[in-house]
């Protein structure tokens, strides 16, 4: 059984996520709150395996399948955000707590050949793209996707 330390239970982010969970159909289980605490303490996007390792290091017993299921549920209810990180070893999902229950407007480059999608890493560029869309009369509701061709497909 996962146990939560008292000092983390009172964390502002955890309390905020508890309030969001109350507004959804998700129950506030110990496993969900433990995953939320790991994400809150991480401060940066982390993958599911890292979440599970942190849970095991803190005396938890959640399997990797359970961590993936909880992350998927939290993502479906817009409580966490998934990003795709591309490395030399491949592509993997990383998760972080959303800054609010509303959807964030993210900007992506998407290859028109292979469909590979990469998040715009520079916040200033992402803000400029959203501003340019607004100037042209578009209001991106969730995502702004720039269709282009990746370096692998150009060759």
PDB file of C-alpha atoms in Angstrom, residues 37-88:
ATOM      1  CA  UNK A  37       3.028  14.007  -5.507  1.00  0.00           C
ATOM      2  CA  UNK A  38       5.853  12.545  -7.599  1.00  0.00           C
ATOM      3  CA  UNK A  39       4.875  14.784 -10.522  1.00  0.00           C
ATOM      4  CA  UNK A  40       4.607  17.818  -8.235  1.00  0.00           C
ATOM      5  CA  UNK A  41       8.022  17.197  -6.697  1.00  0.00           C
ATOM      6  CA  UNK A  42       9.672  16.573 -10.066  1.00  0.00           C
ATOM      7  CA  UNK A  43       9.261  20.138 -11.306  1.00  0.00           C
ATOM      8  CA  UNK A  44       9.856  18.996 -14.900  1.00  0.00           C
ATOM      9  CA  UNK A  45       8.236  16.423 -17.180  1.00  0.00           C
ATOM     10  CA  UNK A  46       9.062  12.836 -16.133  1.00  0.00           C
ATOM     11  CA  UNK A  47       8.385   9.478 -17.743  1.00  0.00           C
ATOM     12  CA  UNK A  48       6.250   6.727 -16.218  1.00  0.00           C
ATOM     13  CA  UNK A  49       9.259   4.574 -15.292  1.00  0.00           C
ATOM     14  CA  UNK A  50      10.753   7.470 -13.306  1.00  0.00           C
ATOM     15  CA  UNK A  51       7.430   7.938 -11.513  1.00  0.00           C
ATOM     16  CA  UNK A  52       7.376   4.254 -10.607  1.00  0.00           C
ATOM     17  CA  UNK A  53      11.003   4.331  -9.385  1.00  0.00           C
ATOM     18  CA  UNK A  54      10.180   7.322  -7.173  1.00  0.00           C
ATOM     19  CA  UNK A  55       7.157   5.502  -5.762  1.00  0.00           C
ATOM     20  CA  UNK A  56       9.233   2.402  -5.026  1.00  0.00           C
ATOM     21  CA  UNK A  57      11.965   4.526  -3.414  1.00  0.00           C
ATOM     22  CA  UNK A  58       9.324   6.029  -1.091  1.00  0.00           C
ATOM     23  CA  UNK A  59       7.975   2.632  -0.039  1.00  0.00           C
ATOM     24  CA  UNK A  60       5.186   2.351  -2.594  1.00  0.00           C
ATOM     25  CA  UNK A  61       4.270  -0.810  -4.443  1.00  0.00           C
ATOM     26  CA  UNK A  62       2.663   0.410  -7.675  1.00  0.00           C
ATOM     27  CA  UNK A  63       3.426  -1.523 -10.854  1.00  0.00           C
ATOM     28  CA  UNK A  64       4.410   0.230 -14.047  1.00  0.00           C
ATOM     29  CA  UNK A  65       1.029  -0.732 -15.549  1.00  0.00           C
ATOM     30  CA  UNK A  66      -0.747   0.981 -12.631  1.00  0.00           C
ATOM     31  CA  UNK A  67       1.350   4.129 -13.079  1.00  0.00           C
ATOM     32  CA  UNK A  68       0.521   4.220 -16.809  1.00  0.00           C
ATOM     33  CA  UNK A  69      -3.194   3.708 -16.069  1.00  0.00           C
ATOM     34  CA  UNK A  70      -3.237   6.539 -13.513  1.00  0.00           C
ATOM     35  CA  UNK A  71      -1.319   8.878 -15.821  1.00  0.00           C
ATOM     36  CA  UNK A  72      -3.735   8.086 -18.661  1.00  0.00           C
ATOM     37  CA  UNK A  73      -6.754   8.800 -16.437  1.00  0.00           C
ATOM     38  CA  UNK A  74      -5.245  12.059 -15.208  1.00  0.00           C
ATOM     39  CA  UNK A  75      -4.438  13.082 -18.777  1.00  0.00           C
ATOM     40  CA  UNK A  76      -7.969  12.274 -19.960  1.00  0.00           C
ATOM     41  CA  UNK A  77      -9.344  14.552 -17.243  1.00  0.00           C
ATOM     42  CA  UNK A  78      -6.858  17.327 -18.184  1.00  0.00           C
ATOM     43  CA  UNK A  79      -5.002  17.167 -14.865  1.00  0.00           C
ATOM     44  CA  UNK A  80      -1.643  16.207 -16.372  1.00  0.00           C
ATOM     45  CA  UNK A  81      -0.055  16.986 -19.699  1.00  0.00           C
ATOM     46  CA  UNK A  82       1.873  14.530 -21.839  1.00  0.00           C
ATOM     47  CA  UNK A  83       4.831  15.619 -23.937  1.00  0.00           C
ATOM     48  CA  UNK A  84       6.798  13.571 -26.412  1.00  0.00           C
ATOM     49  CA  UNK A  85      10.548  13.682 -25.838  1.00  0.00           C
ATOM     50  CA  UNK A  86      12.760  12.671 -28.746  1.00  0.00           C
ATOM     51  CA  UNK A  87      16.217  11.367 -27.926  1.00  0.00           C
ATOM     52  CA  UNK A  88      18.866   9.286 -29.662  1.00  0.00           C
TER      53      UNK A  88
END
